[in-house]
């Protein structure tokens, strides 16, 4: 009986295979499996070939080279030939608009439109190599700025992999040329350094007039420091230098630092110690990640100690940078090297001796009230082309002596009066084309404190204190 059942089962299976519908289904399923397997194999083979034959470089928006590469991609390329020009034609573009005021004229500002490759895929040719470009915007965003993450991916044949070195060199050269004659000012945004607006035109060092010998002393000291890195390394001394510039407002401390950065072809990295959210850890991290070839600027260093006071009734106790946190950031275990730091203050008496000891501050200079030397040099800079015999300059200096603005009165006794270089510059700017007007209005340089509700006299010169 069992033998008969087994024979019937075999007959049933044979009958199924003899059925054209069932056999066709099996055949189609087999063909689908073979096609799927072949597709998988083809994808794996193409992936392996891609890994073997192609090379990718990914550049994040957070990388300094990101805008350089976009600018390089935007450059026109000539003599590409008929076919190449059509393969490398960029159809998706994005625009960056900048505005600039018209020089010496009223009216709307000039607008400059800078086109660059938009999001998507592009092909460019560099030398004999073709490079596929893919610019993408991700859904994720920078937690500090809220800006979406972006990447640019460059792909070329493995045989042409060395072309990327030339691409980055060319992109850096273009960026350096674009910023030539300009000073980049960086500001801390979150935990990153970002440019604060557009690069500024370099301020000539000669345009900042300090007392005799002061400017030259600082410049010589900085240049000597820059040439002695190995000297510091050989002696196991941290390679960093600190300067403290102190004096009344309007004496030119910040202007000198900006001009010095231009003279050295450095950028300026600026930190506001009293900024809300600036903590000890954040300050220490930022100081270890300074942009290369930059001067660190800590303005109003005395503001770091405002949190030593007792907590106010509303619970606010000032900035969150502590005194010890500032000391450790400047000269602690986690302090960075290869750093030139400038601290400025209007109130040196508020600084703790621990902050200005050697190692944290190596050179202290007072940039004070305007001296006779400075006033004369500033006069020559503004009116030297019309006052060739210097008679106007002598009358101006004599008038300042009469007013006692150099610390002494006409009788030689202390006048307890001073003025600032910023005030003198303001006077000259008010009388750009009239040197006699500057002499006649010199009395406006006398410092005056206005009380609340007091009217400003008509014709008074508004100049920085």
PDB file of C-alpha atoms in Angstrom, residues 66-224:
ATOM      1  CA  UNK A  66      35.314  75.080   1.389  1.00  0.00           C
ATOM      2  CA  UNK A  67      34.855  78.672   0.098  1.00  0.00           C
ATOM      3  CA  UNK A  68      38.234  78.471  -1.635  1.00  0.00           C
ATOM      4  CA  UNK A  69      37.156  75.436  -3.675  1.00  0.00           C
ATOM      5  CA  UNK A  70      33.810  77.031  -4.580  1.00  0.00           C
ATOM      6  CA  UNK A  71      35.636  80.140  -5.759  1.00  0.00           C
ATOM      7  CA  UNK A  72      38.020  77.973  -7.788  1.00  0.00           C
ATOM      8  CA  UNK A  73      35.107  76.122  -9.401  1.00  0.00           C
ATOM      9  CA  UNK A  74      33.631  79.482 -10.413  1.00  0.00           C
ATOM     10  CA  UNK A  75      36.677  80.508 -12.424  1.00  0.00           C
ATOM     11  CA  UNK A  76      36.195  80.572 -16.224  1.00  0.00           C
ATOM     12  CA  UNK A  77      38.154  77.983 -18.148  1.00  0.00           C
ATOM     13  CA  UNK A  78      39.211  78.658 -21.716  1.00  0.00           C
ATOM     14  CA  UNK A  79      40.190  76.513 -24.715  1.00  0.00           C
ATOM     15  CA  UNK A  80      38.216  73.473 -23.608  1.00  0.00           C
ATOM     16  CA  UNK A  81      37.111  72.373 -27.064  1.00  0.00           C
ATOM     17  CA  UNK A  82      33.609  71.760 -28.397  1.00  0.00           C
ATOM     18  CA  UNK A  83      32.814  68.468 -26.623  1.00  0.00           C
ATOM     19  CA  UNK A  84      34.594  69.308 -23.362  1.00  0.00           C
ATOM     20  CA  UNK A  85      32.881  72.689 -23.072  1.00  0.00           C
ATOM     21  CA  UNK A  86      29.496  70.979 -23.228  1.00  0.00           C
ATOM     22  CA  UNK A  87      30.418  68.239 -20.792  1.00  0.00           C
ATOM     23  CA  UNK A  88      31.717  70.746 -18.251  1.00  0.00           C
ATOM     24  CA  UNK A  89      28.954  73.309 -18.639  1.00  0.00           C
ATOM     25  CA  UNK A  90      27.508  74.174 -15.200  1.00  0.00           C
ATOM     26  CA  UNK A  91      23.727  74.603 -15.333  1.00  0.00           C
ATOM     27  CA  UNK A  92      22.917  74.961 -11.622  1.00  0.00           C
ATOM     28  CA  UNK A  93      24.311  78.132 -10.070  1.00  0.00           C
ATOM     29  CA  UNK A  94      23.957  79.971  -6.771  1.00  0.00           C
ATOM     30  CA  UNK A  95      24.705  83.624  -6.156  1.00  0.00           C
ATOM     31  CA  UNK A  96      26.400  85.600  -3.394  1.00  0.00           C
ATOM     32  CA  UNK A  97      25.667  89.324  -3.436  1.00  0.00           C
ATOM     33  CA  UNK A  98      27.912  91.952  -1.885  1.00  0.00           C
ATOM     34  CA  UNK A  99      27.340  95.689  -1.770  1.00  0.00           C
ATOM     35  CA  UNK A 100      29.785  98.565  -1.613  1.00  0.00           C
ATOM     36  CA  UNK A 101      29.186 102.263  -1.166  1.00  0.00           C
ATOM     37  CA  UNK A 102      29.997 104.567  -4.024  1.00  0.00           C
ATOM     38  CA  UNK A 103      33.170 106.538  -3.540  1.00  0.00           C
ATOM     39  CA  UNK A 104      32.610 110.253  -3.279  1.00  0.00           C
ATOM     40  CA  UNK A 105      29.005 110.132  -4.490  1.00  0.00           C
ATOM     41  CA  UNK A 106      25.546 109.845  -3.037  1.00  0.00           C
ATOM     42  CA  UNK A 107      22.985 107.337  -4.113  1.00  0.00           C
ATOM     43  CA  UNK A 108      22.514 103.579  -3.944  1.00  0.00           C
ATOM     44  CA  UNK A 109      25.437 101.291  -3.301  1.00  0.00           C
ATOM     45  CA  UNK A 110      27.081  99.222  -5.986  1.00  0.00           C
ATOM     46  CA  UNK A 111      26.067  95.561  -6.011  1.00  0.00           C
ATOM     47  CA  UNK A 112      28.454  92.775  -6.989  1.00  0.00           C
ATOM     48  CA  UNK A 113      27.068  89.342  -7.853  1.00  0.00           C
ATOM     49  CA  UNK A 114      29.350  86.356  -7.415  1.00  0.00           C
ATOM     50  CA  UNK A 115      28.134  83.196  -9.171  1.00  0.00           C
ATOM     51  CA  UNK A 116      29.256  79.800  -7.975  1.00  0.00           C
ATOM     52  CA  UNK A 117      28.188  76.177  -8.623  1.00  0.00           C
ATOM     53  CA  UNK A 118      24.844  75.368  -7.003  1.00  0.00           C
ATOM     54  CA  UNK A 119      23.696  72.152  -5.405  1.00  0.00           C
ATOM     55  CA  UNK A 120      23.874  69.090  -7.603  1.00  0.00           C
ATOM     56  CA  UNK A 121      26.387  67.344  -9.823  1.00  0.00           C
ATOM     57  CA  UNK A 122      28.837  69.054 -12.163  1.00  0.00           C
ATOM     58  CA  UNK A 123      31.876  68.126 -14.234  1.00  0.00           C
ATOM     59  CA  UNK A 124      34.979  70.297 -14.591  1.00  0.00           C
ATOM     60  CA  UNK A 125      38.267  69.757 -16.343  1.00  0.00           C
ATOM     61  CA  UNK A 126      41.594  70.653 -14.777  1.00  0.00           C
ATOM     62  CA  UNK A 127      44.623  69.967 -16.909  1.00  0.00           C
ATOM     63  CA  UNK A 128      44.100  66.572 -18.477  1.00  0.00           C
ATOM     64  CA  UNK A 129      41.817  65.299 -15.687  1.00  0.00           C
ATOM     65  CA  UNK A 130      38.043  65.363 -15.517  1.00  0.00           C
ATOM     66  CA  UNK A 131      36.654  65.965 -12.033  1.00  0.00           C
ATOM     67  CA  UNK A 132      33.083  65.173 -10.994  1.00  0.00           C
ATOM     68  CA  UNK A 133      31.742  67.665  -8.456  1.00  0.00           C
ATOM     69  CA  UNK A 134      28.806  66.948  -6.164  1.00  0.00           C
ATOM     70  CA  UNK A 135      27.618  69.736  -3.855  1.00  0.00           C
ATOM     71  CA  UNK A 136      25.084  68.594  -1.242  1.00  0.00           C
ATOM     72  CA  UNK A 137      23.128  70.172   1.596  1.00  0.00           C
ATOM     73  CA  UNK A 138      22.339  67.884   4.518  1.00  0.00           C
ATOM     74  CA  UNK A 139      19.279  67.903   6.733  1.00  0.00           C
ATOM     75  CA  UNK A 140      21.406  68.300   9.850  1.00  0.00           C
ATOM     76  CA  UNK A 141      22.520  71.749  10.993  1.00  0.00           C
ATOM     77  CA  UNK A 142      25.302  73.342  13.032  1.00  0.00           C
ATOM     78  CA  UNK A 143      24.049  73.589  16.609  1.00  0.00           C
ATOM     79  CA  UNK A 144      25.897  76.862  17.183  1.00  0.00           C
ATOM     80  CA  UNK A 145      24.866  78.781  14.077  1.00  0.00           C
ATOM     81  CA  UNK A 146      21.807  76.909  12.786  1.00  0.00           C
ATOM     82  CA  UNK A 147      23.325  76.723   9.305  1.00  0.00           C
ATOM     83  CA  UNK A 148      22.737  73.429   7.456  1.00  0.00           C
ATOM     84  CA  UNK A 149      25.732  71.208   6.888  1.00  0.00           C
ATOM     85  CA  UNK A 150      27.088  71.210   3.354  1.00  0.00           C
ATOM     86  CA  UNK A 151      29.746  69.206   1.574  1.00  0.00           C
ATOM     87  CA  UNK A 152      31.496  69.312  -1.769  1.00  0.00           C
ATOM     88  CA  UNK A 153      32.752  65.984  -3.083  1.00  0.00           C
ATOM     89  CA  UNK A 154      35.357  65.840  -5.838  1.00  0.00           C
ATOM     90  CA  UNK A 155      35.834  62.595  -7.772  1.00  0.00           C
ATOM     91  CA  UNK A 156      38.393  61.713 -10.418  1.00  0.00           C
ATOM     92  CA  UNK A 157      40.225  58.666 -11.771  1.00  0.00           C
ATOM     93  CA  UNK A 158      42.762  57.034  -9.473  1.00  0.00           C
ATOM     94  CA  UNK A 159      45.429  57.628 -12.094  1.00  0.00           C
ATOM     95  CA  UNK A 160      44.790  61.390 -11.738  1.00  0.00           C
ATOM     96  CA  UNK A 161      44.603  61.438  -7.924  1.00  0.00           C
ATOM     97  CA  UNK A 162      47.562  63.807  -7.651  1.00  0.00           C
ATOM     98  CA  UNK A 163      45.555  66.502  -9.417  1.00  0.00           C
ATOM     99  CA  UNK A 164      43.846  67.338  -6.095  1.00  0.00           C
ATOM    100  CA  UNK A 165      47.077  68.769  -4.735  1.00  0.00           C
ATOM    101  CA  UNK A 166      47.201  71.163  -7.671  1.00  0.00           C
ATOM    102  CA  UNK A 167      43.508  71.993  -7.265  1.00  0.00           C
ATOM    103  CA  UNK A 168      43.891  72.926  -3.597  1.00  0.00           C
ATOM    104  CA  UNK A 169      47.064  74.880  -4.298  1.00  0.00           C
ATOM    105  CA  UNK A 170      45.315  76.836  -7.039  1.00  0.00           C
ATOM    106  CA  UNK A 171      42.259  77.437  -4.825  1.00  0.00           C
ATOM    107  CA  UNK A 172      44.480  78.688  -1.994  1.00  0.00           C
ATOM    108  CA  UNK A 173      46.366  80.967  -4.370  1.00  0.00           C
ATOM    109  CA  UNK A 174      43.100  82.504  -5.570  1.00  0.00           C
ATOM    110  CA  UNK A 175      41.926  83.005  -1.978  1.00  0.00           C
ATOM    111  CA  UNK A 176      45.217  84.622  -1.011  1.00  0.00           C
ATOM    112  CA  UNK A 177      44.994  86.924  -4.014  1.00  0.00           C
ATOM    113  CA  UNK A 178      41.413  87.899  -3.136  1.00  0.00           C
ATOM    114  CA  UNK A 179      42.419  88.810   0.437  1.00  0.00           C
ATOM    115  CA  UNK A 180      45.654  90.516  -0.598  1.00  0.00           C
ATOM    116  CA  UNK A 181      45.901  93.923   1.012  1.00  0.00           C
ATOM    117  CA  UNK A 182      43.201  93.027   3.534  1.00  0.00           C
ATOM    118  CA  UNK A 183      43.048  91.939   7.156  1.00  0.00           C
ATOM    119  CA  UNK A 184      40.614  89.240   8.248  1.00  0.00           C
ATOM    120  CA  UNK A 185      39.049  89.753  11.673  1.00  0.00           C
ATOM    121  CA  UNK A 186      37.789  86.584  13.363  1.00  0.00           C
ATOM    122  CA  UNK A 187      35.201  86.431  16.106  1.00  0.00           C
ATOM    123  CA  UNK A 188      34.169  83.539  18.333  1.00  0.00           C
ATOM    124  CA  UNK A 189      30.780  82.108  17.413  1.00  0.00           C
ATOM    125  CA  UNK A 190      29.925  79.211  19.623  1.00  0.00           C
ATOM    126  CA  UNK A 191      32.994  76.983  19.689  1.00  0.00           C
ATOM    127  CA  UNK A 192      34.259  78.076  16.272  1.00  0.00           C
ATOM    128  CA  UNK A 193      36.181  80.999  14.826  1.00  0.00           C
ATOM    129  CA  UNK A 194      34.337  82.715  11.981  1.00  0.00           C
ATOM    130  CA  UNK A 195      35.234  85.831   9.952  1.00  0.00           C
ATOM    131  CA  UNK A 196      33.549  88.936  11.330  1.00  0.00           C
ATOM    132  CA  UNK A 197      32.146  90.455   8.151  1.00  0.00           C
ATOM    133  CA  UNK A 198      34.230  91.009   5.046  1.00  0.00           C
ATOM    134  CA  UNK A 199      38.030  91.388   5.266  1.00  0.00           C
ATOM    135  CA  UNK A 200      39.118  94.947   6.065  1.00  0.00           C
ATOM    136  CA  UNK A 201      41.588  96.881   4.012  1.00  0.00           C
ATOM    137  CA  UNK A 202      44.977  96.777   5.662  1.00  0.00           C
ATOM    138  CA  UNK A 203      45.602  99.815   7.765  1.00  0.00           C
ATOM    139  CA  UNK A 204      49.063 101.265   7.072  1.00  0.00           C
ATOM    140  CA  UNK A 205      51.286 101.138  10.128  1.00  0.00           C
ATOM    141  CA  UNK A 206      52.313 104.728   9.443  1.00  0.00           C
ATOM    142  CA  UNK A 207      48.699 105.838   9.858  1.00  0.00           C
ATOM    143  CA  UNK A 208      48.807 105.011  13.589  1.00  0.00           C
ATOM    144  CA  UNK A 209      50.882 107.645  15.327  1.00  0.00           C
ATOM    145  CA  UNK A 210      52.095 106.748  18.790  1.00  0.00           C
ATOM    146  CA  UNK A 211      54.600 108.535  20.969  1.00  0.00           C
ATOM    147  CA  UNK A 212      58.184 108.526  19.763  1.00  0.00           C
ATOM    148  CA  UNK A 213      59.781 105.065  19.760  1.00  0.00           C
ATOM    149  CA  UNK A 214      56.745 103.173  21.130  1.00  0.00           C
ATOM    150  CA  UNK A 215      55.493 101.731  17.850  1.00  0.00           C
ATOM    151  CA  UNK A 216      58.974 100.769  16.689  1.00  0.00           C
ATOM    152  CA  UNK A 217      59.713  98.978  19.966  1.00  0.00           C
ATOM    153  CA  UNK A 218      56.639  96.749  19.697  1.00  0.00           C
ATOM    154  CA  UNK A 219      57.129  95.973  16.003  1.00  0.00           C
ATOM    155  CA  UNK A 220      60.774  95.033  16.522  1.00  0.00           C
ATOM    156  CA  UNK A 221      59.900  92.839  19.506  1.00  0.00           C
ATOM    157  CA  UNK A 222      57.156  90.973  17.607  1.00  0.00           C
ATOM    158  CA  UNK A 223      59.383  90.378  14.577  1.00  0.00           C
ATOM    159  CA  UNK A 224      62.220  89.160  16.800  1.00  0.00           C
TER     160      UNK A 224
END
